[in-house]
CSV table of C-alpha atoms in Angstrom, one decimal:
chain,number,residue,atom,x,y,z
A,134,MET,CA,0.0,0.0,0.0
A,135,PHE,CA,1.3,3.5,-0.9
A,136,SER,CA,0.4,6.6,0.9
A,137,LEU,CA,0.6,10.3,0.2
A,138,LEU,CA,0.3,12.8,3.0
A,139,LYS,CA,-2.3,15.4,2.6
A,140,THR,CA,-3.6,18.2,4.8
A,141,ARG,CA,-7.1,17.5,6.0
A,142,SER,CA,-9.6,19.6,4.2
A,143,LYS,CA,-12.7,21.3,5.6
A,144,ALA,CA,-15.6,18.9,6.3
A,145,ARG,CA,-18.1,18.7,3.5
A,146,LYS,CA,-21.2,16.7,2.8
A,147,PRO,CA,-20.2,13.0,2.2
A,148,ALA,CA,-19.8,12.3,-1.5
A,149,PRO,CA,-20.9,9.0,-3.1
A,150,PRO,CA,-18.0,6.7,-4.1
A,151,GLU,CA,-16.7,7.2,-7.6
A,152,MET,CA,-16.6,4.1,-9.8
A,153,ARG,CA,-14.2,3.9,-12.7
A,154,THR,CA,-12.1,1.4,-14.7
A,155,LEU,CA,-8.3,1.7,-14.5
A,156,ASP,CA,-6.1,0.4,-17.3
A,157,VAL,CA,-3.0,-1.2,-15.8
A,158,ALA,CA,-0.9,-2.1,-18.7
A,159,GLY,CA,-3.9,-3.4,-20.6
A,160,ARG,CA,-5.5,-5.1,-17.6
A,161,LEU,CA,-8.8,-3.3,-16.9
A,162,MET,CA,-9.4,-3.1,-13.2
A,163,PRO,CA,-12.6,-1.8,-11.4
A,164,LEU,CA,-11.6,1.1,-9.2
A,165,THR,CA,-13.7,2.5,-6.3
A,166,ILE,CA,-12.6,6.0,-5.1
A,167,LYS,CA,-14.1,7.0,-1.8
A,168,GLN,CA,-13.7,10.4,0.0
A,169,HIS,CA,-13.4,10.2,3.7
A,170,ASP,CA,-13.7,13.2,6.1
A,171,ARG,CA,-11.0,11.8,8.4
A,172,ALA,CA,-8.5,10.8,5.7
A,173,THR,CA,-5.2,12.7,5.7
A,174,ARG,CA,-3.6,10.8,2.8
A,175,ILE,CA,-4.4,8.8,-0.3
A,176,THR,CA,-4.5,5.1,0.2
A,177,LEU,CA,-4.7,2.5,-2.6
A,178,ARG,CA,-5.2,-1.2,-2.1
A,179,ILE,CA,-5.8,-4.3,-4.1
A,180,GLU,CA,-9.0,-6.1,-3.0
A,181,PRO,CA,-8.8,-9.8,-2.1
A,182,GLY,CA,-8.3,-11.9,-5.2
A,183,GLY,CA,-6.7,-9.1,-7.2
A,184,ARG,CA,-9.9,-8.4,-9.1
A,185,ALA,CA,-10.6,-4.8,-8.0
A,186,LEU,CA,-8.9,-1.7,-6.5
A,187,LYS,CA,-10.1,0.5,-3.7
A,188,MET,CA,-8.9,4.1,-3.1
A,189,THR,CA,-9.6,6.3,-0.1
A,190,VAL,CA,-8.8,10.1,-0.5
A,191,PRO,CA,-9.3,13.2,1.7
A,192,LYS,CA,-12.5,15.1,1.1
A,193,GLY,CA,-12.2,17.7,-1.6
A,194,LEU,CA,-9.0,16.3,-3.2
A,195,ALA,CA,-8.7,17.5,-6.8
A,196,ALA,CA,-9.2,14.9,-9.5
A,197,ARG,CA,-5.8,15.9,-11.0
A,198,GLU,CA,-4.1,14.8,-7.8
A,199,VAL,CA,-5.9,11.5,-7.8
A,200,ASN,CA,-4.9,10.9,-11.4
A,201,ALA,CA,-1.3,11.9,-10.8
A,202,PHE,CA,-1.2,9.4,-7.9
A,203,LEU,CA,-2.5,6.6,-10.0
A,204,ASP,CA,-0.1,7.4,-12.8
A,205,ARG,CA,2.9,7.4,-10.4
A,206,HIS,CA,2.0,4.0,-9.1
A,207,GLN,CA,1.3,2.2,-12.3
A,208,GLY,CA,4.5,0.3,-11.9
A,209,TRP,CA,3.7,-0.8,-8.4
A,210,LEU,CA,0.3,-2.0,-9.4
A,211,LEU,CA,1.6,-3.9,-12.4
A,212,THR,CA,4.2,-5.7,-10.1
A,213,LYS,CA,1.6,-6.5,-7.4
A,214,LEU,CA,-1.1,-7.6,-9.8
A,215,ALA,CA,1.3,-10.0,-11.6
A,216,LYS,CA,1.0,-12.5,-8.8
A,217,PHE,CA,-2.8,-12.6,-9.2
A,218,SER,CA,-3.6,-14.9,-12.1
A,219,THR,CA,-7.2,-15.9,-12.9
A,220,ASP,CA,-5.8,-18.7,-15.1
A,221,ALA,CA,-5.0,-21.3,-12.5
A,222,GLY,CA,-4.4,-24.0,-15.1
A,223,LEU,CA,-7.7,-25.7,-14.3
A,224,ARG,CA,-7.4,-28.1,-17.2
A,225,ASP,CA,-5.8,-31.4,-18.0
A,226,GLY,CA,-2.1,-31.2,-17.0
A,227,GLY,CA,-2.6,-28.1,-14.9
A,228,GLU,CA,-2.0,-27.8,-11.1
A,229,ILE,CA,-4.3,-27.2,-8.1
A,230,LEU,CA,-3.5,-27.1,-4.4
A,231,LEU,CA,-5.2,-29.5,-2.0
A,232,ARG,CA,-4.2,-29.1,1.7
A,233,GLY,CA,-1.1,-27.3,0.7
A,234,VAL,CA,0.1,-30.0,-1.8
A,235,SER,CA,0.2,-29.3,-5.5
A,236,HIS,CA,-1.9,-31.9,-7.4
A,237,ARG,CA,-1.6,-32.4,-11.2
A,238,ILE,CA,-5.0,-32.3,-12.8
A,239,GLN,CA,-5.8,-35.4,-14.9
A,240,HIS,CA,-9.0,-35.2,-17.0
A,241,SER,CA,-10.2,-38.8,-17.2
A,242,GLY,CA,-12.2,-38.3,-20.4
A,243,SER,CA,-15.2,-40.1,-18.9
A,244,LEU,CA,-18.4,-38.1,-18.8
A,245,ARG,CA,-19.3,-39.7,-15.5
A,246,GLY,CA,-17.3,-40.5,-12.4
A,247,LEU,CA,-16.1,-39.0,-9.1
A,248,THR,CA,-13.5,-36.3,-8.7
A,249,GLU,CA,-10.8,-37.9,-6.6
A,250,ALA,CA,-7.3,-37.3,-5.2
A,251,VAL,CA,-5.0,-40.2,-6.0
A,252,SER,CA,-1.3,-41.0,-6.2
A,253,ILE,CA,0.1,-42.0,-9.6
A,254,ASP,CA,3.8,-43.1,-9.7
A,255,GLY,CA,4.2,-41.4,-6.3
A,256,ARG,CA,2.9,-38.0,-7.6
A,257,PRO,CA,-0.3,-36.4,-6.2
A,258,VAL,CA,-3.0,-36.3,-8.9
A,259,LEU,CA,-6.6,-34.9,-9.0
A,260,ARG,CA,-8.6,-37.1,-11.4
A,261,VAL,CA,-11.5,-35.2,-12.8
A,262,SER,CA,-14.3,-36.6,-15.1
A,263,GLY,CA,-17.0,-34.8,-17.1
A,264,MET,CA,-16.8,-32.4,-20.0
A,265,PRO,CA,-13.4,-30.6,-20.4
A,266,GLU,CA,-15.2,-27.2,-20.1
A,267,HIS,CA,-16.6,-28.2,-16.8
A,268,VAL,CA,-13.3,-29.2,-15.1
A,269,GLY,CA,-13.1,-26.0,-13.1
A,270,ARG,CA,-16.6,-26.3,-11.7
A,271,ARG,CA,-16.1,-30.0,-10.8
A,272,ILE,CA,-12.9,-29.2,-9.0
A,273,ALA,CA,-14.7,-26.5,-7.0
A,274,ALA,CA,-17.4,-28.9,-6.0
A,275,PHE,CA,-14.7,-31.4,-4.9
A,276,LEU,CA,-12.9,-28.7,-2.8
A,277,LYS,CA,-16.2,-27.7,-1.2
A,278,LYS,CA,-16.9,-31.3,-0.1
A,279,GLU,CA,-13.3,-31.7,1.2
A,280,ALA,CA,-13.4,-28.4,3.0
A,281,ARG,CA,-16.7,-29.2,4.7
A,282,ALA,CA,-15.3,-32.6,6.0
A,283,ASP,CA,-12.1,-31.0,7.3
A,284,LEU,CA,-13.7,-28.0,8.9
A,285,ALA,CA,-16.6,-29.8,10.5
A,286,ARG,CA,-14.2,-32.3,12.1
A,287,LEU,CA,-11.8,-29.6,13.3
A,288,ALA,CA,-14.5,-27.2,14.5
A,289,THR,CA,-16.3,-29.9,16.4
A,290,MET,CA,-13.0,-30.9,18.1
A,291,HIS,CA,-12.2,-27.4,19.1
A,292,ALA,CA,-15.7,-26.7,20.3
A,293,ALA,CA,-15.6,-29.7,22.5
A,294,ALA,CA,-12.4,-28.6,24.0
A,295,ILE,CA,-14.0,-25.3,25.2
A,296,ARG,CA,-17.4,-26.9,25.8
A,297,ALA,CA,-19.1,-24.5,23.3
A,298,PRO,CA,-22.1,-25.7,21.2
A,299,ILE,CA,-22.1,-25.2,17.4
A,300,ARG,CA,-25.5,-24.6,15.9
A,301,SER,CA,-24.5,-25.0,12.2
A,302,ILE,CA,-21.5,-25.0,9.9
A,303,SER,CA,-21.8,-23.7,6.3
A,304,MET,CA,-19.4,-23.3,3.4
A,305,LYS,CA,-19.3,-20.0,1.4
A,306,ASP,CA,-17.1,-18.3,-1.2
A,307,THR,CA,-16.6,-15.0,0.5
A,308,ARG,CA,-13.8,-12.7,-0.6
A,309,SER,CA,-13.7,-10.3,2.3
A,310,ARG,CA,-13.2,-12.8,5.1
A,311,TRP,CA,-12.2,-16.4,5.6
A,312,GLY,CA,-14.9,-17.2,8.2
A,313,SER,CA,-17.5,-15.9,10.5
A,314,CYS,CA,-19.3,-16.8,13.7
A,315,SER,CA,-22.7,-15.5,14.8
A,316,SER,CA,-23.9,-15.0,18.3
A,317,GLU,CA,-26.3,-17.9,17.8
A,318,GLY,CA,-23.4,-20.3,17.1
A,319,ASN,CA,-23.5,-20.5,13.4
A,320,LEU,CA,-20.1,-20.9,11.8
A,321,SER,CA,-19.3,-20.1,8.2
A,322,PHE,CA,-16.1,-20.8,6.3
A,323,SER,CA,-14.6,-20.1,2.9
A,324,TRP,CA,-14.2,-23.5,1.2
A,325,ARG,CA,-11.1,-22.1,-0.6
A,326,ILE,CA,-9.1,-22.6,2.7
A,327,VAL,CA,-8.9,-26.3,1.9
A,328,MET,CA,-6.2,-25.4,-0.7
A,329,ALA,CA,-4.0,-24.2,2.2
A,330,PRO,CA,-1.8,-26.4,4.4
A,331,PRO,CA,-3.5,-28.3,7.2
A,332,LEU,CA,-2.1,-26.0,9.9
A,333,VAL,CA,-3.9,-23.0,8.2
A,334,ILE,CA,-7.2,-25.0,7.9
A,335,ASP,CA,-6.9,-25.8,11.6
A,336,TYR,CA,-6.2,-22.2,12.5
A,337,LEU,CA,-9.3,-21.0,10.7
A,338,ALA,CA,-11.5,-23.6,12.5
A,339,ALA,CA,-9.9,-22.6,15.9
A,340,HIS,CA,-10.4,-18.9,15.1
A,341,GLU,CA,-14.1,-19.1,14.5
A,342,VAL,CA,-14.7,-21.6,17.3
A,343,ALA,CA,-12.9,-19.2,19.7
A,344,HIS,CA,-15.5,-16.6,18.8
A,345,LEU,CA,-18.1,-18.8,20.4
A,346,ASN,CA,-16.7,-17.7,23.7
A,347,GLU,CA,-15.2,-14.4,22.7
A,348,MET,CA,-17.2,-12.3,20.2
A,349,ASN,CA,-14.3,-9.9,19.7
A,350,HIS,CA,-10.6,-9.8,18.8
A,351,GLY,CA,-9.3,-8.8,22.2
A,352,PRO,CA,-6.5,-10.3,24.2
A,353,HIS,CA,-8.7,-13.1,25.7
A,354,PHE,CA,-9.8,-14.1,22.2
A,355,TRP,CA,-6.2,-14.4,20.9
A,356,ALA,CA,-5.1,-16.3,24.0
A,357,LEU,CA,-7.9,-18.8,23.5
A,358,CYS,CA,-7.3,-19.1,19.7
A,359,GLY,CA,-3.6,-19.7,20.4
A,360,LYS,CA,-4.4,-22.3,23.0
A,361,LEU,CA,-6.6,-24.2,20.4
A,362,CYS,CA,-4.1,-23.8,17.6
A,363,PRO,CA,-0.5,-23.4,18.9
A,364,GLY,CA,0.7,-22.8,15.3
A,365,MET,CA,-1.6,-19.7,15.0
A,366,ASP,CA,1.2,-17.2,14.2
A,367,GLU,CA,2.6,-19.4,11.5
A,368,ALA,CA,-0.8,-19.9,10.0
A,369,LYS,CA,-1.7,-16.2,10.1
A,370,SER,CA,1.6,-15.4,8.3
A,371,TRP,CA,0.9,-18.0,5.6
A,372,LEU,CA,-2.6,-16.5,5.0
A,373,LYS,CA,-1.2,-13.0,4.8
A,374,ARG,CA,1.4,-14.1,2.2
A,375,HIS,CA,-0.7,-16.5,0.1
A,376,GLY,CA,-4.4,-16.0,0.9
A,377,SER,CA,-5.1,-13.6,-1.9
A,378,GLN,CA,-3.7,-16.0,-4.5
A,379,LEU,CA,-6.4,-18.6,-3.4
A,380,HIS,CA,-9.1,-15.9,-3.8
A,381,ALA,CA,-7.8,-15.1,-7.3
A,382,ILE,CA,-8.5,-18.6,-8.8
A,383,ASP,CA,-11.5,-18.5,-11.1
A,384,PHE,CA,-13.3,-21.9,-11.1
A,385,ASP,CA,-16.1,-20.9,-13.5
């Protein structure tokens, strides 16, 4: 994230966000520009998955300054966006992660059959049936099923450890967060987490279960989360480095 110091302007009536498309070396990116009365600088960030940009600017900042800022940081954007590829190689011979291990995709050629993870000549393989154009969707369905199995098991285990009841567990494809916990005990997880290493999957389960007792992110919450998942710091670091790459994969 880049910042540009700016003197706070006089408070004005809130302006609606400006929506535009930014051309980054031929890559068209949706850009939301929002004025904020407490902003003292320009901030620009890439949204999870690398599919959009969000910019916050001080109120009343001239359009020419916004444009100049964007022009100056074209190189930075190009470098950062390079790691976000929507072409994940979801085809025969491509690669996909499952629990942190890269699996070669093998399209079976059969119109019917299960998607399954197997080992062929000592190499992890994800065997996928169906029409070639449906490989991505069939992989997504497989990952959702595997994620549900892993997270239901881990969440149940952690909840038993702190004697907290779980009302329901659901899988979603949210981009803004990896999971959530309601005050009624409903847990929700992003199924994409099953592509991460087992420690990271365990951390996500522990994180949301800890919210069953602590509906906040205060010291008591983090102490409980760390007790449930001793590898919490390592898992958080992995998600910070690689999480957006998992969000960027387009299975459609």
